[in-house]
Short mmCIF file of C-alpha atoms in Angstrom, two decimals:
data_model
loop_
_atom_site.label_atom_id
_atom_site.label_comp_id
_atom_site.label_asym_id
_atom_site.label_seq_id
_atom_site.Cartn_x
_atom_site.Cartn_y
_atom_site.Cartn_z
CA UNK V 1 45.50 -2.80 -43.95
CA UNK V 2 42.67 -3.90 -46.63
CA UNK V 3 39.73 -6.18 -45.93
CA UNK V 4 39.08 -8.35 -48.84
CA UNK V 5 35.86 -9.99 -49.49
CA UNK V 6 35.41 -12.50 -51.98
CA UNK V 7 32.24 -14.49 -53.19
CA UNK V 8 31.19 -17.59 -55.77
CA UNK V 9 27.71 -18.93 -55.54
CA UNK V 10 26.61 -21.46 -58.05
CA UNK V 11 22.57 -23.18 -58.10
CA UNK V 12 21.51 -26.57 -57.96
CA UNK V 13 21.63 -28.18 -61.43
CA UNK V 14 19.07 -27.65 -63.74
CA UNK V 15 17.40 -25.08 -60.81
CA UNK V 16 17.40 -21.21 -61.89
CA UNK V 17 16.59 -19.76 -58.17
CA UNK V 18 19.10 -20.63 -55.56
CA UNK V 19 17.72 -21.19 -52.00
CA UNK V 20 21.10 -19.33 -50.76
CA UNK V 21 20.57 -14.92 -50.28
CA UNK V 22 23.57 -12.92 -49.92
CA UNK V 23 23.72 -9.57 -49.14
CA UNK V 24 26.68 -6.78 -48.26
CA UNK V 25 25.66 -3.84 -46.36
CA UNK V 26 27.08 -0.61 -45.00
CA UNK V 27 27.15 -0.62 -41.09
CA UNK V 28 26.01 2.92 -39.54
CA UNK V 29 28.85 3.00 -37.54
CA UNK V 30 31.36 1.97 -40.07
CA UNK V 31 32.62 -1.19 -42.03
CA UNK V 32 30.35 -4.00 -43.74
CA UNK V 33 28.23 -6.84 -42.78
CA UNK V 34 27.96 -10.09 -45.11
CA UNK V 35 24.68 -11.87 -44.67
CA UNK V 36 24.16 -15.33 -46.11
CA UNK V 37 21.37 -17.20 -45.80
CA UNK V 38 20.15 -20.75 -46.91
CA UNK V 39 16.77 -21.74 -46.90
CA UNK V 40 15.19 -24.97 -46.76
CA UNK V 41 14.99 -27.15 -49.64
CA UNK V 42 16.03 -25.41 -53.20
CA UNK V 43 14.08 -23.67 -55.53
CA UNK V 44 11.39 -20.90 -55.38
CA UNK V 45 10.20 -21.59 -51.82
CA UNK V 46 13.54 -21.75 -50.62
CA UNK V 47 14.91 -18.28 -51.74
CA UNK V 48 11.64 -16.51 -50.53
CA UNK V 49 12.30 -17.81 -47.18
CA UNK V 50 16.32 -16.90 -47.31
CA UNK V 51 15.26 -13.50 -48.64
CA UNK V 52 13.54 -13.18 -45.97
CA UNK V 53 15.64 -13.99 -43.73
CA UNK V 54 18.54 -11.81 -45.05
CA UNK V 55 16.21 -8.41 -45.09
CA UNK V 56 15.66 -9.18 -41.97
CA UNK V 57 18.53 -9.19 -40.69
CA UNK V 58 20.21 -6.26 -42.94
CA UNK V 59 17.17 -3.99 -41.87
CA UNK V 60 18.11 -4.66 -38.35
CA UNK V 61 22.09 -4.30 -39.39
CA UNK V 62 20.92 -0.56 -40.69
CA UNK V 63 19.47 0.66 -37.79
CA UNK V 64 22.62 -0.35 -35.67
CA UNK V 65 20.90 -3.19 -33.80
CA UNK V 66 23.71 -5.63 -32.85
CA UNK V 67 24.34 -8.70 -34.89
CA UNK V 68 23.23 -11.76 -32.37
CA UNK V 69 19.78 -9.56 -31.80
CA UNK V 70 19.50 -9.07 -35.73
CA UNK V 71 19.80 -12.97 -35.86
CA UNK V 72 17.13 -13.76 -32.74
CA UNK V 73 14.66 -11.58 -34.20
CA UNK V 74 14.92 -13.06 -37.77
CA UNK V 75 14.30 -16.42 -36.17
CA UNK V 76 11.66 -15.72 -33.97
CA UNK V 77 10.00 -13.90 -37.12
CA UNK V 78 10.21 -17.06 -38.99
CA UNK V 79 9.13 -19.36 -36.22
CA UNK V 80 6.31 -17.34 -35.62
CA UNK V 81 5.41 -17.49 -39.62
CA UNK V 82 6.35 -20.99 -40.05
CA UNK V 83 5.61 -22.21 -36.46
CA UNK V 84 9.20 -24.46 -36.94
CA UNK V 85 8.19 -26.41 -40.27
CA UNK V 86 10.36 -23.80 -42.66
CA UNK V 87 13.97 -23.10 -41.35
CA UNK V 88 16.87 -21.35 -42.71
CA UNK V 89 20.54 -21.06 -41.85
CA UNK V 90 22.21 -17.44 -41.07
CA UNK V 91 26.09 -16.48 -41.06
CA UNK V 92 26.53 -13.04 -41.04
CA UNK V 93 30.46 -11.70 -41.14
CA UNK V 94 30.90 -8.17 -39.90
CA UNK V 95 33.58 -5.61 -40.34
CA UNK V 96 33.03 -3.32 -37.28
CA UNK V 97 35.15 -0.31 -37.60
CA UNK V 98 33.79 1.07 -33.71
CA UNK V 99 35.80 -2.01 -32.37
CA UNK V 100 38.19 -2.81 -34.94
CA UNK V 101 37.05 -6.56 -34.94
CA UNK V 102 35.36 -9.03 -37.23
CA UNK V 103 32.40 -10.36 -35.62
CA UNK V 104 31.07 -13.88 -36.81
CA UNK V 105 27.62 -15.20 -36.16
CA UNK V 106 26.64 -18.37 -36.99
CA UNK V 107 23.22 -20.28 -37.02
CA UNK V 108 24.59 -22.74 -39.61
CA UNK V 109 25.36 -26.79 -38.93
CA UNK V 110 27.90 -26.06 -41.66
CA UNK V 111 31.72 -24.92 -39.93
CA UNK V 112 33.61 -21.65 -40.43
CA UNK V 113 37.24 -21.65 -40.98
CA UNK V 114 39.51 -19.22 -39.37
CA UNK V 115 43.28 -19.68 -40.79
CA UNK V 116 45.99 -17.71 -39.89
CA UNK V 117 49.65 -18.57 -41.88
CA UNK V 118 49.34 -22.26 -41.53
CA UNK V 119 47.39 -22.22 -38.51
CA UNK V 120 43.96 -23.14 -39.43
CA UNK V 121 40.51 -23.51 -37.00
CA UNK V 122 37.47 -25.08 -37.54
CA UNK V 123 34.04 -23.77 -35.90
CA UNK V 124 32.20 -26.75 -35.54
CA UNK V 125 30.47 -26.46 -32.23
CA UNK V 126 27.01 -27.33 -32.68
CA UNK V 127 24.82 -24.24 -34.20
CA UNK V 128 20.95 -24.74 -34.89
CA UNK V 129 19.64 -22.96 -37.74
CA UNK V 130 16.73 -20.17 -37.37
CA UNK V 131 13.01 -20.67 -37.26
CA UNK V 132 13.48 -24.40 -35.20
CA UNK V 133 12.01 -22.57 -32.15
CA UNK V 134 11.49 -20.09 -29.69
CA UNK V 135 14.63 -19.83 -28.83
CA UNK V 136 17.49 -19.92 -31.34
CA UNK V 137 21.01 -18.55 -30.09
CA UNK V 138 23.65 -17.90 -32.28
CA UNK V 139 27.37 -18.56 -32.14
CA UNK V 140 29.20 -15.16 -31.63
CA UNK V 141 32.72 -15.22 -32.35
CA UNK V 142 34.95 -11.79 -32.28
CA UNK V 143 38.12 -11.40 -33.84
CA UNK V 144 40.60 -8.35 -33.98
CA UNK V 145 41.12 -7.39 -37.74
CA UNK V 146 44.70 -7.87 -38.34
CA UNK V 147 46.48 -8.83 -41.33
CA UNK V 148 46.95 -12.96 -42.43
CA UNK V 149 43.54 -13.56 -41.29
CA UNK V 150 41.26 -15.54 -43.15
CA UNK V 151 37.52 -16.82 -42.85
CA UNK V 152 36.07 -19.46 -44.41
CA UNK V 153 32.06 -19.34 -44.58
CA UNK V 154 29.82 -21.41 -46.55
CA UNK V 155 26.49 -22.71 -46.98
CA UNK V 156 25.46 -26.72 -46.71
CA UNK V 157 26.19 -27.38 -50.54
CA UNK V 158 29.68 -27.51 -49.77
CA UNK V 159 29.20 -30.19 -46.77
CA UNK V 160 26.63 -32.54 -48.90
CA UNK V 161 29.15 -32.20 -52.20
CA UNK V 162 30.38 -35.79 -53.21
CA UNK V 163 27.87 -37.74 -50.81
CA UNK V 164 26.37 -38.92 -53.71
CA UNK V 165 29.01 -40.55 -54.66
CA UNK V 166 30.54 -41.83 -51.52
CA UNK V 167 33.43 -39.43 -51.95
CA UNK V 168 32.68 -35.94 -49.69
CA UNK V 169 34.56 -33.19 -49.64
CA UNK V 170 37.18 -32.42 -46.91
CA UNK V 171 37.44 -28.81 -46.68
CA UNK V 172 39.78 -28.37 -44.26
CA UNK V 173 42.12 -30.37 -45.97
CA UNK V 174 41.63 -28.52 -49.63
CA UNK V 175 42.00 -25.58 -47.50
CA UNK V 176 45.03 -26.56 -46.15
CA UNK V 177 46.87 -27.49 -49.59
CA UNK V 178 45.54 -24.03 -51.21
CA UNK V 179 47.02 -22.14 -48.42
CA UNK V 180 50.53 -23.80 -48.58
CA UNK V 181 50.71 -21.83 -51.91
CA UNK V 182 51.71 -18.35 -52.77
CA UNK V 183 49.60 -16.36 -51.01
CA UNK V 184 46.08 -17.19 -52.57
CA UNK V 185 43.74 -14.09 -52.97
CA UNK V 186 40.50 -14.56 -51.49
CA UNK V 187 38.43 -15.02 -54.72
CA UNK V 188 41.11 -17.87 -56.09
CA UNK V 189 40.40 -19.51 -52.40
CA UNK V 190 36.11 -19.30 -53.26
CA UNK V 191 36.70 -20.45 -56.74
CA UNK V 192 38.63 -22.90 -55.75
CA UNK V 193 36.61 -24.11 -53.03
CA UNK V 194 33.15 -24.22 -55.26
CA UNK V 195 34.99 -25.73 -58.29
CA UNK V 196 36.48 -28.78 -56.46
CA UNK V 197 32.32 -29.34 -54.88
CA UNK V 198 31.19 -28.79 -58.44
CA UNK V 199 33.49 -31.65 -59.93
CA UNK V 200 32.71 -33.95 -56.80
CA UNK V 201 29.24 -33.07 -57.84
CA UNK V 202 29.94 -34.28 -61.41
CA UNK V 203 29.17 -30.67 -62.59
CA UNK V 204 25.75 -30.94 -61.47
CA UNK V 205 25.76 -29.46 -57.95
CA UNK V 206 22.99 -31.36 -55.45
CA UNK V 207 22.73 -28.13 -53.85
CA UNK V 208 22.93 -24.27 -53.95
CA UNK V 209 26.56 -23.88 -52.99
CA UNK V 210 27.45 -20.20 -51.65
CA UNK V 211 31.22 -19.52 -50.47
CA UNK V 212 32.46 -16.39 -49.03
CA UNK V 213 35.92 -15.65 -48.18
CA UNK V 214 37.48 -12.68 -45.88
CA UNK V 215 40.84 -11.65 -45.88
CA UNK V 216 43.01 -9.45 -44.13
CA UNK V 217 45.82 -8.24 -45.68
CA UNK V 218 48.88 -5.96 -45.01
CA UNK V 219 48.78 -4.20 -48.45
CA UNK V 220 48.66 -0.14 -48.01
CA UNK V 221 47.63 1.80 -51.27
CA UNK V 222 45.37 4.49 -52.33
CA UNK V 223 42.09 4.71 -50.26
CA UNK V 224 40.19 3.80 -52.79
CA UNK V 225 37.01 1.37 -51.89
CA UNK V 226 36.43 -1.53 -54.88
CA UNK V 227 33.24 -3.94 -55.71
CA UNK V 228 33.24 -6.01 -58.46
CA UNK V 229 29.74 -8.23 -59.61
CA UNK V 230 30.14 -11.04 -61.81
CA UNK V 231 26.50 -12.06 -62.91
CA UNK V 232 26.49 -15.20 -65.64
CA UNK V 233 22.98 -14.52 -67.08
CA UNK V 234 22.77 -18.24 -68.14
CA UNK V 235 22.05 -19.85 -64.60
CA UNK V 236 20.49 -16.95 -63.86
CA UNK V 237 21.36 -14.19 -60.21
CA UNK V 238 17.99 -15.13 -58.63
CA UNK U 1 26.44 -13.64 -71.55
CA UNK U 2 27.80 -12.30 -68.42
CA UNK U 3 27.09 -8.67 -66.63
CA UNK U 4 29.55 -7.35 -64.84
CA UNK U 5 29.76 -4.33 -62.83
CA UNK U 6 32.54 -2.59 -61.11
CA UNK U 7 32.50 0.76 -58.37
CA UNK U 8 35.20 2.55 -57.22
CA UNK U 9 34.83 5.02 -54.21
CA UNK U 10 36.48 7.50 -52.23
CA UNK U 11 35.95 9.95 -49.43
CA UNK U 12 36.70 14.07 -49.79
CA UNK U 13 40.09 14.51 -48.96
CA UNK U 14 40.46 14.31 -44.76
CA UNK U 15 36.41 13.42 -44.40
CA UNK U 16 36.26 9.99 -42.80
CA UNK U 17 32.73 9.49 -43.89
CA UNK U 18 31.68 9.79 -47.69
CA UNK U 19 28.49 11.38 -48.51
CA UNK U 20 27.85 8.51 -51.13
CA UNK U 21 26.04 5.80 -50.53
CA UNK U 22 26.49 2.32 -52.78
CA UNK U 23 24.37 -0.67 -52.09
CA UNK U 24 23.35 -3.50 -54.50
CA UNK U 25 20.50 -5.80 -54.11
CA UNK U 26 18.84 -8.98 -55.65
CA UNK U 27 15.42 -8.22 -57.21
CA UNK U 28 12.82 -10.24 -56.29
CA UNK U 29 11.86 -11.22 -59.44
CA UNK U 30 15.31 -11.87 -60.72
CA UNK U 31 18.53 -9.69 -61.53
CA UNK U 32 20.07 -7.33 -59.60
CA UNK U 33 19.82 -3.45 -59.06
CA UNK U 34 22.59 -0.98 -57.66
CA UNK U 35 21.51 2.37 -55.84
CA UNK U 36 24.09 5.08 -55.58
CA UNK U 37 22.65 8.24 -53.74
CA UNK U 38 24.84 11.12 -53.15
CA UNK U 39 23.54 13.49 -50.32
CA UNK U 40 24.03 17.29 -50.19
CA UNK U 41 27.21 18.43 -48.20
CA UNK U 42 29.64 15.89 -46.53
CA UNK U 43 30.32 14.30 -43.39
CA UNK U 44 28.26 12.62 -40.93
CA UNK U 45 24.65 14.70 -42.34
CA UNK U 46 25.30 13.78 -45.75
CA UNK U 47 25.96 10.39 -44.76
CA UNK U 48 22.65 9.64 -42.94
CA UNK U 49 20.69 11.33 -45.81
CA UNK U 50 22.51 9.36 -48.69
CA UNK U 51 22.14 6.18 -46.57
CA UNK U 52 17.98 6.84 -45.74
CA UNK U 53 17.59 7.49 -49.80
CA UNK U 54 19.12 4.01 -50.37
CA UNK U 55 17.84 1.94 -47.72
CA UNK U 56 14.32 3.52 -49.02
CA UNK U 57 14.72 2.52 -52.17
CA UNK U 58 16.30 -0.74 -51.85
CA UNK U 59 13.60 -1.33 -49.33
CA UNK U 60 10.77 -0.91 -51.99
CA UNK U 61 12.81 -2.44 -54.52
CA UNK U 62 13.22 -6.10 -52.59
CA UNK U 63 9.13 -5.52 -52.26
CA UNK U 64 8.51 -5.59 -55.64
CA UNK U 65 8.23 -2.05 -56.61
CA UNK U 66 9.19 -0.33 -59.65
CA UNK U 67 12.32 1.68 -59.72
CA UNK U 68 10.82 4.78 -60.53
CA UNK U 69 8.38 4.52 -58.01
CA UNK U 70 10.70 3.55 -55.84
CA UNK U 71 12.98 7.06 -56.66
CA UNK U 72 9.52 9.21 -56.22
CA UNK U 73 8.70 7.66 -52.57
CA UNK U 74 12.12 8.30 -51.53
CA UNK U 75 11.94 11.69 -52.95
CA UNK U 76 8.74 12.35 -51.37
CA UNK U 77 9.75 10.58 -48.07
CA UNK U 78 13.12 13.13 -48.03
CA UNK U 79 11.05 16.15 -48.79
CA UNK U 80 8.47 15.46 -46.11
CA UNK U 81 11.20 14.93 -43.54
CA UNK U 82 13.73 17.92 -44.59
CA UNK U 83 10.99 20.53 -46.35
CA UNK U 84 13.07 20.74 -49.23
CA UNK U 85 15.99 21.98 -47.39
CA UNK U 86 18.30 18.91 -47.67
CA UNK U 87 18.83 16.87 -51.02
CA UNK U 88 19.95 13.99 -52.55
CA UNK U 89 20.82 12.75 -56.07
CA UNK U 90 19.85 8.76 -56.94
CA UNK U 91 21.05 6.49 -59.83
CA UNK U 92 19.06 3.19 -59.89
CA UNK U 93 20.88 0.71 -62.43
CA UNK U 94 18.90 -2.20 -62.88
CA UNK U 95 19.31 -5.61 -64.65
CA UNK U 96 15.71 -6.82 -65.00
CA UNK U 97 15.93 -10.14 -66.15
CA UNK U 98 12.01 -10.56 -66.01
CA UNK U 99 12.17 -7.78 -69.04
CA UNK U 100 15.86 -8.50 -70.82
CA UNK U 101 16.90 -4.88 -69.82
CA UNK U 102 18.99 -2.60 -68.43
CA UNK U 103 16.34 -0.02 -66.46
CA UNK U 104 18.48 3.40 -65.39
CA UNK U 105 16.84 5.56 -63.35
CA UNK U 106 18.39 9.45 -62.47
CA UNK U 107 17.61 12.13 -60.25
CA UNK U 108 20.91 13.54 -60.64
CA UNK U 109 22.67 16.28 -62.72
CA UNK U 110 25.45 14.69 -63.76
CA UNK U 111 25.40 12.21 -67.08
CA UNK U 112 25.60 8.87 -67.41
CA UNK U 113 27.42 7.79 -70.50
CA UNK U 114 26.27 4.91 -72.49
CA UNK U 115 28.65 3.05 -74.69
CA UNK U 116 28.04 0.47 -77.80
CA UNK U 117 31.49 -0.34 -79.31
CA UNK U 118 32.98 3.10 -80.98
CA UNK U 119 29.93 5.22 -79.97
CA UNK U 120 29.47 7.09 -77.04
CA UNK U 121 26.27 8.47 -75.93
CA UNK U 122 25.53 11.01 -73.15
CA UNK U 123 22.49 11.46 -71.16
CA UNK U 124 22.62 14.31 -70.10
CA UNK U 125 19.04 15.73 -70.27
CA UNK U 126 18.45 18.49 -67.47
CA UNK U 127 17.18 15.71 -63.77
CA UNK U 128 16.52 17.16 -60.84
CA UNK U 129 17.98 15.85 -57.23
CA UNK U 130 15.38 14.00 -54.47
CA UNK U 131 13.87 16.36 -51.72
CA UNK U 132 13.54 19.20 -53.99
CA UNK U 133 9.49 19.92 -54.40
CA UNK U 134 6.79 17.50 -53.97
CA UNK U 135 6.71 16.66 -57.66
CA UNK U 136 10.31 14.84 -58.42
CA UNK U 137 10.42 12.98 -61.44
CA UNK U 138 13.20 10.34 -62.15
CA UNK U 139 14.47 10.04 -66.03
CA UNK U 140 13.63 6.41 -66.83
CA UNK U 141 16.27 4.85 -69.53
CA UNK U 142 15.54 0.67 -70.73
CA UNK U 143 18.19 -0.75 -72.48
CA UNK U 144 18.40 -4.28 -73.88
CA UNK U 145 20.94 -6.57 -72.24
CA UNK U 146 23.20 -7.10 -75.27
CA UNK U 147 27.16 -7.92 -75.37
CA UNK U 148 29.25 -4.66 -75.84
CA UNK U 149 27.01 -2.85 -73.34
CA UNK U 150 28.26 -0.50 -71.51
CA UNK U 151 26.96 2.32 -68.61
CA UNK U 152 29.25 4.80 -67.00
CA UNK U 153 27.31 6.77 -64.09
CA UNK U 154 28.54 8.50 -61.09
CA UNK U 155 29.11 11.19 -58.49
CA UNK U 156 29.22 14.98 -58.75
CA UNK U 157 32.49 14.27 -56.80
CA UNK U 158 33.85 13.50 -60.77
CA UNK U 159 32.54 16.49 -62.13
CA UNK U 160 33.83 18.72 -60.18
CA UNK U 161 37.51 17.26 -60.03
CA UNK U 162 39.94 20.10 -61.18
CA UNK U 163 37.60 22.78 -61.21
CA UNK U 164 39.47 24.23 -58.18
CA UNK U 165 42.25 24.96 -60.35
CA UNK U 166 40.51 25.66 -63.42
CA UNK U 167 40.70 21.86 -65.17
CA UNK U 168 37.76 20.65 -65.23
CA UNK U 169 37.89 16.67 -66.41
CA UNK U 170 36.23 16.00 -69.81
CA UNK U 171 34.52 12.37 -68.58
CA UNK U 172 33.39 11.44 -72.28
CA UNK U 173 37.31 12.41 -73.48
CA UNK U 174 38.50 10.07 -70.89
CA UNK U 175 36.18 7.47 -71.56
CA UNK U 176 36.89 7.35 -75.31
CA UNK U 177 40.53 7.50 -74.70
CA UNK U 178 39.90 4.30 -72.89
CA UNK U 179 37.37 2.12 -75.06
CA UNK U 180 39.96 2.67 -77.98
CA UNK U 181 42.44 0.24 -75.63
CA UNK U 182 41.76 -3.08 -75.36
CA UNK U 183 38.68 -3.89 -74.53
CA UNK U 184 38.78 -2.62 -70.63
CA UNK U 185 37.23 -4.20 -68.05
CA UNK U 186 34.52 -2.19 -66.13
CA UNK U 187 37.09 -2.23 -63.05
CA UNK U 188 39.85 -1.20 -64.94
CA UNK U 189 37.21 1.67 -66.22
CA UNK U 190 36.00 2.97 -63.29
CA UNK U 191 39.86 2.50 -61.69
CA UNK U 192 40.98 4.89 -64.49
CA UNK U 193 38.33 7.68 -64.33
CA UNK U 194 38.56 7.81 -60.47
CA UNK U 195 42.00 7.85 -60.64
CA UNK U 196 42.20 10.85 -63.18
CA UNK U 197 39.96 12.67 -61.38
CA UNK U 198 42.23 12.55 -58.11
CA UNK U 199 45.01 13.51 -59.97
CA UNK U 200 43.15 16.35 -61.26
CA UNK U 201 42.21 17.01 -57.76
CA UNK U 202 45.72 17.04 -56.13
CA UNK U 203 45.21 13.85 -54.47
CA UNK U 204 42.98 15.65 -52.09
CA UNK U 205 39.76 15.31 -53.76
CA UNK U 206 37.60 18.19 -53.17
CA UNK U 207 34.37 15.91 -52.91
CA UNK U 208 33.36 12.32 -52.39
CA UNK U 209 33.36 10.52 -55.97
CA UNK U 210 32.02 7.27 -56.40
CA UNK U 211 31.94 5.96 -60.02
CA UNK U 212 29.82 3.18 -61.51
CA UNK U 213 30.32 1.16 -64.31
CA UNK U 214 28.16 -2.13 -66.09
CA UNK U 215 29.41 -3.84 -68.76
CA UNK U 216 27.84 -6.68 -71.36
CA UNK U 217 29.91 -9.26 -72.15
CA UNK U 218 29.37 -12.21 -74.55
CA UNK U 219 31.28 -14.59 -72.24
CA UNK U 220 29.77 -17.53 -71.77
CA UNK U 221 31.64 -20.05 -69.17
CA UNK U 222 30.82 -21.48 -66.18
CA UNK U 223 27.67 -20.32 -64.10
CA UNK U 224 29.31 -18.82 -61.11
CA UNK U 225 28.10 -15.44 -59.71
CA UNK U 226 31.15 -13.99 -57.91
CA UNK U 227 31.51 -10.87 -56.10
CA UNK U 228 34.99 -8.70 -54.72
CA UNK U 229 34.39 -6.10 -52.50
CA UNK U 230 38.15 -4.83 -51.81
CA UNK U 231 37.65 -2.10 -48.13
CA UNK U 232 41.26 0.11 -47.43
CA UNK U 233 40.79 0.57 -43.72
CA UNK U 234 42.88 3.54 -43.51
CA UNK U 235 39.78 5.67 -45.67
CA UNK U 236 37.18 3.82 -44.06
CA UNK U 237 34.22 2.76 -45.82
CA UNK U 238 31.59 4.63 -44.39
#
């Protein structure tokens, strides 16, 4: 088997600093963790406080504290800072080799997709974001890693694309026709995703928009581990 | 313009863990930095102590701090804790966009290759590993970002590939063998000099390699970051 991971992360128009951190990170006991975070508002403010939020979390990650505990402390560290007025939303996908699952955590209004073949779920049970008080719990949901599986994660940008206009974006359903094809790899499926919110957008997104795909696949090669970092210096990384 | 970079990694032949340790991180003033740290031996020890030189140093770096201060604390931090008896090499590649550069930082024996269209330049000036004495001093390289950019570092894991049987790779050979093709992207570079130096190796490579590469490119499309991260679960990515 081969994980996959795939990301595309795009700025507000005309803002160089997206609100939106993500960060991969080596877990001590084997496989990765994604951490995404989205703080409030966009701009300068807003990626100090998702930065934040994400070293947070990945420091905890490090030492081997468990994801849901890595997620409580990073809100109670931000309520306690902000006392509620700042808040931040948290996914965080995790690779754990110890258990051979993929554990989600979610403290996002925004879904997560789980698709397997044609089969595909939507997370939408109600998640509150960090920082919004004392006592934030996050969604935990474990999955064994076995091939066809896909996740879905994204930040609100995707949600809020084509409100403007009156025309928003149904994800599940784009989803759905880019999975009927020939077996999409994960970074066509983020591209994808983000390009169809850009256009709704009219090319000038509303919002940071962060998508992150994970996929599962069958395909045995060499053992070889692969990263790739695409970094337009235009719009900027920050 | 667009930087992209590219890793590919794998373990010493029947190790589960990989003494290298890869992590890349936003900077908080903009731009992106990869650490690769390589510590002494393999298995589990060399694991811990390649993985506390790069959470040190990414650590410092998301505070603000300068690489090369960054690469002395760490060195200073190892030393303290291991009296000199355990090391570590460390190659900081930075894109600074506060500066315009490319800041490399070594404390590592092996090279790093720098290439500008037909010419090849090697670094290869005599740096000394983390841990060693109290008085480690990283070799500090700034580079302007500029298309046709490109830096090749990695893991003694690549220069030792074929010594066993007396065939020792020639990594600047390889590398101009390869810029002569078609403009190669840095995966398809870093694919190719891994690769080699398995074959070299048997297919049972005698050490952990990890290899590195950045590339410059005058693309200019849409402003999408993207990121791959491609995990074999068979190897493992610890």
């Amino acid at each position: 088997m081969e994980v996959q991971i795939a990301v595309a992360k795009v700025n507000k128009y005309a803002v160089s600093e997206s609100g939106d951190t993500l960060e991969v990170i080596e877990r001590p006991n084997g496989g990765l963790s994604v951490v995404l975070a989205d703080g409030q508002s966009s701009g300068r403010g807003a990626k100090a406080i998702s930065q934040m939020v994400v070293r947070k979390v990945i420091g905890l990650l490090a030492e081997g504290v468990r994801d849901g505990a890595a997620a409580r402390a990073a809100s109670d560290a931000l309520f306690t800072d902000k006392q509620g007025k700042v808040i931040s939303t948290l996914n965080i996908a995790s690779l754990d080799l110890s258990s051979g699952t993929i554990v989600l955590t979610r403290n996002n209004p925004a879904p997560v997709f789980i698709c397997r073949g044609e089969q595909i779920d939507c997370l939408e049970e109600e998640s509150i974001p960090l920082g919004t008080s004392r006592n934030v719990r996050p969604l935990i949901t474990e999955l064994p890693i076995e091939p066809g599986l896909i996740i879905v994660i994204y930040t609100d940008g995707l949600v809020h694309a084509g409100q403007r206009r009156g025309q928003p974006m149904d994800v599940g359903a784009t989803l759905s026709a880019l999975l009927e094809e020939q077996d999409p790899t994960p970074q066509e499926l983020a591209d994808t995703l983000l390009s169809e919110a850009v256009s709704l957008d009219e090319n000038r997104p509303a919002d940071d928009i962060s998508v992150l795909v994970v996929k599962v696949t069958a395909w045995t090669g060499d053992n070889v581990r692969r990263m790739s970092v695409r970094l337009p210096l235009e719009g900027g990384w920050r």
